[in-house]
Amino acid sequence: MKTRNTFPFLLRFRVKILRSLFLGLGVLLWPTSAFTQVEGLESQLFSCIAQTFEDGPQALDSLINRFEGELLSEGLLENTDGESYRGLLQRIASDQGIVRPPELYFGPRFRSIHKDSVTLNECSKILDISTIKPSDSTLIQFEVLRESLLHENLNPALEALAYLDLLTDNDLALPYYRLLTYELIDRQAFQTTTPDTGIPTYGPLTQLDARGANVFRVYLNERDQLIVSDQLVSREQMLKLVSSHARTFEQSALYIIEVEPDVKYSQFVSVKDQISLAISEVRDLYSRSVLGKNLTELTTSEQAAVFEKYPIRIVMP
């Protein structure tokens, strides 16, 4: 396994190569303002995502304003400019804990708003390489980076470090980048209160049976569809199945996410986080019924016992 210092070095090396390549082409071919072009394209992407909401684009704007308002009231943001948001990512990159209740996580609220999946898939066409000018290098590198992270399996701190190495304060003032990094805040908060004992690959699974009934296997295709036991299931159905699996197999439960080659990183993270949150809910229900306290009220030893009874082991093949 790579060390903590190896990941950011590799990612910075990859990003610097891409930055040099695209910026070099930009200087030769497109002498106009790179920031103006990127901002325009990113605005198109954000607007397209907002238009997929069945309640209209104001639904996404309202959710973002409410979420950032909560971060402001909790002291996690000083204001809503790019510099302040960079400070929050730096806090995550330094692996400082963030304590937030699950009901205030951005991801579950974002996914609970009904969206037109067909229209959402159409948004990806804006990123067709043939439509992007070489001087839009930051956006290209950001998308390449997010795709590479699918295979790196970084924890929130290292992922935040990779974003900080690529994105400037001006970039972080754009809603598109912020929207796609909100998940880091959720994951750092979740990791703070629920230490991740997940196993990244099959390598360390010698002590576990990866073929028996204790394995919950979900297949994610590029259309963001979930398949469990050869059956197409909704997100809500998957959560119920995960909860049942956790309660049934307890310490031996294992969760495997298989993905198609073209699956986006954000799709994978969404499924991984939903599985984690479903197990967390099982932990919380057990804690309340047996110990009479919720997870945040447990002592260190009590929390360790609950986590051991219902571990979060999510791997990719």
Tab-separated table of C-alpha atoms in Angstrom:
chain	number	residue	atom	x	y	z
A	1	MET	CA	0.000	0.000	0.000
A	2	LYS	CA	1.266	3.519	-0.812
A	3	THR	CA	2.203	5.705	2.089
A	4	ARG	CA	0.360	8.843	3.081
A	5	ASN	CA	3.051	10.995	1.426
A	6	THR	CA	3.150	9.060	-1.840
A	7	PHE	CA	-0.411	9.791	-2.970
A	8	PRO	CA	-0.206	13.586	-3.055
A	9	PHE	CA	3.219	13.396	-4.739
A	10	LEU	CA	1.878	11.195	-7.531
A	11	LEU	CA	-1.209	13.325	-7.960
A	12	ARG	CA	0.771	16.574	-7.981
A	13	PHE	CA	3.184	15.079	-10.518
A	14	ARG	CA	0.309	14.011	-12.770
A	15	VAL	CA	-1.458	17.340	-12.434
A	16	LYS	CA	1.692	19.354	-13.149
A	17	ILE	CA	2.305	17.401	-16.351
A	18	LEU	CA	-1.268	18.017	-17.511
A	19	ARG	CA	-1.105	21.668	-16.501
A	20	SER	CA	2.103	22.201	-18.476
A	21	LEU	CA	0.680	20.442	-21.508
A	22	PHE	CA	-2.626	22.256	-21.658
A	23	LEU	CA	-1.285	25.666	-20.662
A	24	GLY	CA	1.420	25.340	-23.280
A	25	LEU	CA	-1.150	24.597	-25.948
A	26	GLY	CA	-3.291	27.439	-24.649
A	27	VAL	CA	-0.505	29.975	-25.052
A	28	LEU	CA	0.114	28.863	-28.620
A	29	LEU	CA	-3.479	28.523	-29.782
A	30	TRP	CA	-5.743	30.628	-27.583
A	31	PRO	CA	-4.294	33.933	-26.403
A	32	THR	CA	-7.559	35.141	-24.820
A	33	SER	CA	-8.339	35.028	-21.091
A	34	ALA	CA	-8.288	31.440	-19.821
A	35	PHE	CA	-10.240	32.273	-16.670
A	36	THR	CA	-13.094	33.851	-18.645
A	37	GLN	CA	-13.372	30.786	-20.868
A	38	VAL	CA	-13.264	28.329	-17.975
A	39	GLU	CA	-15.778	30.315	-15.972
A	40	GLY	CA	-18.164	30.331	-18.943
A	41	LEU	CA	-17.899	26.581	-19.469
A	42	GLU	CA	-18.206	25.812	-15.785
A	43	SER	CA	-21.244	28.049	-15.578
A	44	GLN	CA	-22.792	26.007	-18.382
A	45	LEU	CA	-22.093	22.796	-16.507
A	46	PHE	CA	-23.524	24.091	-13.243
A	47	SER	CA	-26.581	25.501	-15.006
A	48	CYS	CA	-27.137	22.182	-16.779
A	49	ILE	CA	-27.009	20.270	-13.480
A	50	ALA	CA	-29.420	22.757	-11.892
A	51	GLN	CA	-31.837	22.353	-14.797
A	52	THR	CA	-32.123	18.607	-14.137
A	53	PHE	CA	-33.955	19.226	-10.861
A	54	GLU	CA	-37.660	18.567	-11.284
A	55	ASP	CA	-38.478	21.491	-8.974
A	56	GLY	CA	-36.428	23.831	-11.155
A	57	PRO	CA	-32.897	25.266	-10.862
A	58	GLN	CA	-33.845	27.260	-7.780
A	59	ALA	CA	-33.957	23.966	-5.836
A	60	LEU	CA	-30.194	23.505	-6.183
A	61	ASP	CA	-29.461	27.166	-5.450
A	62	SER	CA	-31.599	26.978	-2.318
A	63	LEU	CA	-29.875	23.800	-1.125
A	64	ILE	CA	-26.397	25.260	-1.667
A	65	ASN	CA	-27.288	28.512	0.093
A	66	ARG	CA	-28.742	26.585	3.038
A	67	PHE	CA	-25.725	24.260	3.249
A	68	GLU	CA	-23.154	27.055	3.142
A	69	GLY	CA	-25.258	29.050	5.605
A	70	GLU	CA	-24.954	26.144	8.020
A	71	LEU	CA	-21.181	26.019	7.503
A	72	LEU	CA	-21.024	29.747	8.251
A	73	SER	CA	-23.060	29.406	11.439
A	74	GLU	CA	-20.848	26.519	12.588
A	75	GLY	CA	-17.686	28.552	11.993
A	76	LEU	CA	-16.397	26.227	9.259
A	77	LEU	CA	-16.559	29.098	6.752
A	78	GLU	CA	-15.732	32.724	7.475
A	79	ASN	CA	-17.590	33.894	4.374
A	80	THR	CA	-18.551	32.462	0.993
A	81	ASP	CA	-15.579	33.593	-1.095
A	82	GLY	CA	-13.001	31.293	-2.649
A	83	GLU	CA	-10.301	32.071	-0.099
A	84	SER	CA	-12.519	31.072	2.814
A	85	TYR	CA	-13.566	27.864	1.069
A	86	ARG	CA	-9.902	27.067	0.432
A	87	GLY	CA	-9.368	27.422	4.183
A	88	LEU	CA	-11.992	24.749	4.803
A	89	LEU	CA	-10.341	22.394	2.288
A	90	GLN	CA	-6.996	23.068	3.990
A	91	ARG	CA	-8.554	22.060	7.291
A	92	ILE	CA	-9.680	18.773	5.726
A	93	ALA	CA	-6.272	18.313	4.045
A	94	SER	CA	-4.600	18.599	7.447
A	95	ASP	CA	-6.987	15.858	8.662
A	96	GLN	CA	-8.635	18.019	11.306
A	97	GLY	CA	-11.918	16.610	12.547
A	98	ILE	CA	-15.248	18.103	11.510
A	99	VAL	CA	-18.219	17.343	13.738
A	100	ARG	CA	-21.546	17.638	11.932
A	101	PRO	CA	-24.788	15.665	12.425
A	102	PRO	CA	-25.705	13.329	9.513
A	103	GLU	CA	-28.975	15.189	8.930
A	104	LEU	CA	-26.917	18.217	7.837
A	105	TYR	CA	-24.803	16.322	5.308
A	106	PHE	CA	-25.048	17.741	1.808
A	107	GLY	CA	-25.040	14.462	-0.140
A	108	PRO	CA	-28.248	12.880	1.215
A	109	ARG	CA	-30.173	16.122	0.734
A	110	PHE	CA	-28.786	16.542	-2.783
A	111	ARG	CA	-29.795	13.021	-3.738
A	112	SER	CA	-33.249	13.341	-2.184
A	113	ILE	CA	-34.255	16.052	-4.679
A	114	HIS	CA	-35.755	14.388	-7.732
A	115	LYS	CA	-33.717	14.823	-10.894
A	116	ASP	CA	-34.174	13.906	-14.535
A	117	SER	CA	-31.439	11.307	-15.040
A	118	VAL	CA	-31.634	11.527	-18.838
A	119	THR	CA	-31.057	15.286	-18.773
A	120	LEU	CA	-28.297	14.831	-16.194
A	121	ASN	CA	-26.461	12.453	-18.492
A	122	GLU	CA	-26.734	15.022	-21.267
A	123	CYS	CA	-24.724	17.462	-19.143
A	124	SER	CA	-21.652	15.281	-19.569
A	125	LYS	CA	-21.635	16.119	-23.270
A	126	ILE	CA	-20.557	19.659	-22.374
A	127	LEU	CA	-17.280	18.084	-21.304
A	128	ASP	CA	-16.748	16.445	-24.697
A	129	ILE	CA	-13.049	16.990	-25.338
A	130	SER	CA	-13.789	18.320	-28.833
A	131	THR	CA	-15.687	21.291	-27.356
A	132	ILE	CA	-13.075	22.279	-24.785
A	133	LYS	CA	-10.331	24.699	-25.735
A	134	PRO	CA	-6.799	23.818	-24.569
A	135	SER	CA	-6.725	26.955	-22.413
A	136	ASP	CA	-9.549	25.456	-20.308
A	137	SER	CA	-6.813	23.390	-18.710
A	138	THR	CA	-7.933	23.655	-15.087
A	139	LEU	CA	-11.331	22.186	-15.896
A	140	ILE	CA	-9.803	19.374	-17.943
A	141	GLN	CA	-7.315	18.582	-15.194
A	142	PHE	CA	-10.069	18.654	-12.566
A	143	GLU	CA	-12.128	16.097	-14.483
A	144	VAL	CA	-9.072	13.923	-15.155
A	145	LEU	CA	-8.139	14.123	-11.482
A	146	ARG	CA	-11.617	13.105	-10.329
A	147	GLU	CA	-11.554	10.113	-12.664
A	148	SER	CA	-8.125	9.057	-11.399
A	149	LEU	CA	-9.305	9.315	-7.787
A	150	LEU	CA	-11.741	6.489	-8.477
A	151	HIS	CA	-8.746	4.155	-8.625
A	152	GLU	CA	-6.597	5.838	-5.959
A	153	ASN	CA	-9.096	5.302	-3.094
A	154	LEU	CA	-7.821	8.354	-1.183
A	155	ASN	CA	-9.135	9.370	2.200
A	156	PRO	CA	-10.728	12.859	2.464
A	157	ALA	CA	-7.501	14.524	3.635
A	158	LEU	CA	-5.445	13.377	0.670
A	159	GLU	CA	-8.219	14.107	-1.795
A	160	ALA	CA	-8.565	17.641	-0.417
A	161	LEU	CA	-4.803	18.082	-0.806
A	162	ALA	CA	-5.047	17.058	-4.455
A	163	TYR	CA	-7.785	19.639	-5.093
A	164	LEU	CA	-5.834	22.357	-3.304
A	165	ASP	CA	-2.836	21.689	-5.500
A	166	LEU	CA	-4.953	22.240	-8.603
A	167	LEU	CA	-7.622	24.839	-7.795
A	168	THR	CA	-7.005	28.525	-7.105
A	169	ASP	CA	-9.123	30.833	-4.943
A	170	ASN	CA	-10.834	32.034	-8.142
A	171	ASP	CA	-11.656	28.446	-9.089
A	172	LEU	CA	-13.073	27.751	-5.636
A	173	ALA	CA	-15.340	30.789	-5.952
A	174	LEU	CA	-17.145	29.027	-8.824
A	175	PRO	CA	-20.224	26.992	-7.817
A	176	TYR	CA	-19.322	24.075	-10.095
A	177	TYR	CA	-16.106	23.245	-8.222
A	178	ARG	CA	-17.691	23.799	-4.838
A	179	LEU	CA	-20.646	21.553	-5.638
A	180	LEU	CA	-18.342	18.708	-6.636
A	181	THR	CA	-16.226	19.043	-3.491
A	182	TYR	CA	-19.032	19.301	-0.907
A	183	GLU	CA	-18.874	15.529	-0.549
A	184	LEU	CA	-15.467	15.925	1.090
A	185	ILE	CA	-17.050	17.831	3.966
A	186	ASP	CA	-19.599	15.047	4.474
A	187	ARG	CA	-16.929	12.369	4.337
A	188	GLN	CA	-14.602	14.155	6.761
A	189	ALA	CA	-17.497	14.653	9.178
A	190	PHE	CA	-18.488	11.020	8.835
A	191	GLN	CA	-14.900	9.867	9.338
A	192	THR	CA	-14.559	12.095	12.402
A	193	THR	CA	-17.522	10.532	14.224
A	194	THR	CA	-17.355	7.111	12.554
A	195	PRO	CA	-13.739	6.113	11.885
A	196	ASP	CA	-13.523	4.329	8.563
A	197	THR	CA	-12.367	0.760	8.975
A	198	GLY	CA	-12.949	0.039	5.305
A	199	ILE	CA	-10.511	-2.136	3.371
A	200	PRO	CA	-9.467	-0.566	0.057
A	201	THR	CA	-8.756	-3.681	-2.015
A	202	TYR	CA	-8.873	-7.461	-1.862
A	203	GLY	CA	-5.260	-7.608	-0.636
A	204	PRO	CA	-5.925	-7.517	3.138
A	205	LEU	CA	-8.981	-9.803	2.991
A	206	THR	CA	-7.168	-12.994	3.953
A	207	GLN	CA	-9.081	-13.092	7.249
A	208	LEU	CA	-12.465	-12.709	5.565
A	209	ASP	CA	-14.546	-14.891	3.270
A	210	ALA	CA	-15.060	-12.805	0.123
A	211	ARG	CA	-17.257	-15.396	-1.577
A	212	GLY	CA	-19.915	-16.334	0.969
A	213	ALA	CA	-23.330	-15.006	1.883
A	214	ASN	CA	-21.669	-12.371	4.073
A	215	VAL	CA	-20.743	-10.442	0.905
A	216	PHE	CA	-23.074	-7.712	-0.302
A	217	ARG	CA	-22.168	-7.071	-3.933
A	218	VAL	CA	-23.528	-4.103	-5.873
A	219	TYR	CA	-22.813	-3.365	-9.522
A	220	LEU	CA	-22.842	0.266	-10.696
A	221	ASN	CA	-23.116	1.031	-14.404
A	222	GLU	CA	-22.361	4.248	-16.266
A	223	ARG	CA	-26.076	5.155	-16.307
A	224	ASP	CA	-25.925	5.346	-12.508
A	225	GLN	CA	-28.067	2.231	-12.157
A	226	LEU	CA	-27.543	-0.207	-9.286
A	227	ILE	CA	-27.762	-3.959	-9.690
A	228	VAL	CA	-27.912	-6.287	-6.678
A	229	SER	CA	-28.327	-10.058	-7.085
A	230	ASP	CA	-29.008	-9.548	-10.819
A	231	GLN	CA	-31.895	-7.205	-9.993
A	232	LEU	CA	-32.108	-3.505	-10.821
A	233	VAL	CA	-32.733	-1.639	-7.544
A	234	SER	CA	-33.340	1.974	-6.569
A	235	ARG	CA	-31.133	3.834	-4.087
A	236	GLU	CA	-33.830	3.487	-1.440
A	237	GLN	CA	-34.076	-0.274	-2.012
A	238	MET	CA	-30.291	-0.618	-1.800
A	239	LEU	CA	-30.232	1.188	1.550
A	240	LYS	CA	-32.802	-1.238	2.967
A	241	LEU	CA	-30.824	-4.201	1.629
A	242	VAL	CA	-27.580	-2.874	3.140
A	243	SER	CA	-29.259	-2.335	6.523
A	244	SER	CA	-30.635	-5.872	6.488
A	245	HIS	CA	-27.253	-7.277	5.464
A	246	ALA	CA	-25.443	-5.413	8.249
A	247	ARG	CA	-27.875	-6.642	10.896
A	248	THR	CA	-27.700	-10.216	9.607
A	249	PHE	CA	-23.938	-10.679	9.250
A	250	GLU	CA	-22.617	-8.093	11.727
A	251	GLN	CA	-18.809	-8.480	12.135
A	252	SER	CA	-18.369	-10.620	9.005
A	253	ALA	CA	-20.292	-8.316	6.647
A	254	LEU	CA	-18.376	-7.212	3.546
A	255	TYR	CA	-19.533	-4.795	0.820
A	256	ILE	CA	-18.129	-4.877	-2.707
A	257	ILE	CA	-18.809	-2.190	-5.314
A	258	GLU	CA	-18.117	-3.207	-8.900
A	259	VAL	CA	-18.150	-0.428	-11.500
A	260	GLU	CA	-18.220	-0.181	-15.265
A	261	PRO	CA	-15.105	1.394	-16.839
A	262	ASP	CA	-16.910	4.671	-17.681
A	263	VAL	CA	-18.463	5.222	-14.242
A	264	LYS	CA	-17.709	8.719	-12.888
A	265	TYR	CA	-15.865	9.138	-9.616
A	266	SER	CA	-18.770	11.062	-8.104
A	267	GLN	CA	-21.107	8.136	-8.870
A	268	PHE	CA	-18.825	5.695	-7.061
A	269	VAL	CA	-18.417	7.989	-4.045
A	270	SER	CA	-22.189	8.470	-3.871
A	271	VAL	CA	-22.803	4.702	-3.631
A	272	LYS	CA	-19.927	4.227	-1.157
A	273	ASP	CA	-21.231	7.008	1.069
A	274	GLN	CA	-24.790	5.674	0.967
A	275	ILE	CA	-23.619	2.228	2.057
A	276	SER	CA	-21.565	3.815	4.864
A	277	LEU	CA	-24.475	5.928	6.039
A	278	ALA	CA	-26.849	2.948	5.992
A	279	ILE	CA	-24.448	1.013	8.240
A	280	SER	CA	-24.067	4.073	10.448
A	281	GLU	CA	-27.840	4.148	10.916
A	282	VAL	CA	-27.758	0.470	11.951
A	283	ARG	CA	-25.018	1.334	14.460
A	284	ASP	CA	-27.045	4.227	15.814
A	285	LEU	CA	-30.215	2.138	16.198
A	286	TYR	CA	-28.242	-0.562	18.005
A	287	SER	CA	-26.616	2.011	20.273
A	288	ARG	CA	-29.948	3.579	21.175
A	289	SER	CA	-31.746	0.286	21.811
A	290	VAL	CA	-28.950	-1.499	23.707
A	291	LEU	CA	-26.954	1.300	25.329
A	292	GLY	CA	-29.620	3.979	25.508
A	293	LYS	CA	-27.390	6.555	23.783
A	294	ASN	CA	-26.788	7.738	20.237
A	295	LEU	CA	-23.370	7.274	18.615
A	296	THR	CA	-22.041	10.718	19.509
A	297	GLU	CA	-22.833	10.131	23.209
A	298	LEU	CA	-20.899	6.862	23.485
A	299	THR	CA	-17.610	6.584	25.336
A	300	THR	CA	-14.549	5.646	23.304
A	301	SER	CA	-14.725	2.011	24.401
A	302	GLU	CA	-18.474	1.787	23.756
A	303	GLN	CA	-18.057	3.324	20.324
A	304	ALA	CA	-15.258	0.894	19.455
A	305	ALA	CA	-17.491	-2.039	20.458
A	306	VAL	CA	-20.371	-0.829	18.288
A	307	PHE	CA	-18.043	-0.204	15.323
A	308	GLU	CA	-16.565	-3.670	15.728
A	309	LYS	CA	-20.022	-5.241	15.766
A	310	TYR	CA	-21.034	-3.387	12.594
A	311	PRO	CA	-17.833	-2.630	10.663
A	312	ILE	CA	-17.736	-0.638	7.443
A	313	ARG	CA	-15.770	-2.769	4.975
A	314	ILE	CA	-16.306	-1.421	1.461
A	315	VAL	CA	-13.939	-2.624	-1.257
A	316	MET	CA	-13.503	-2.620	-5.018
A	317	PRO	CA	-12.434	-5.790	-6.832
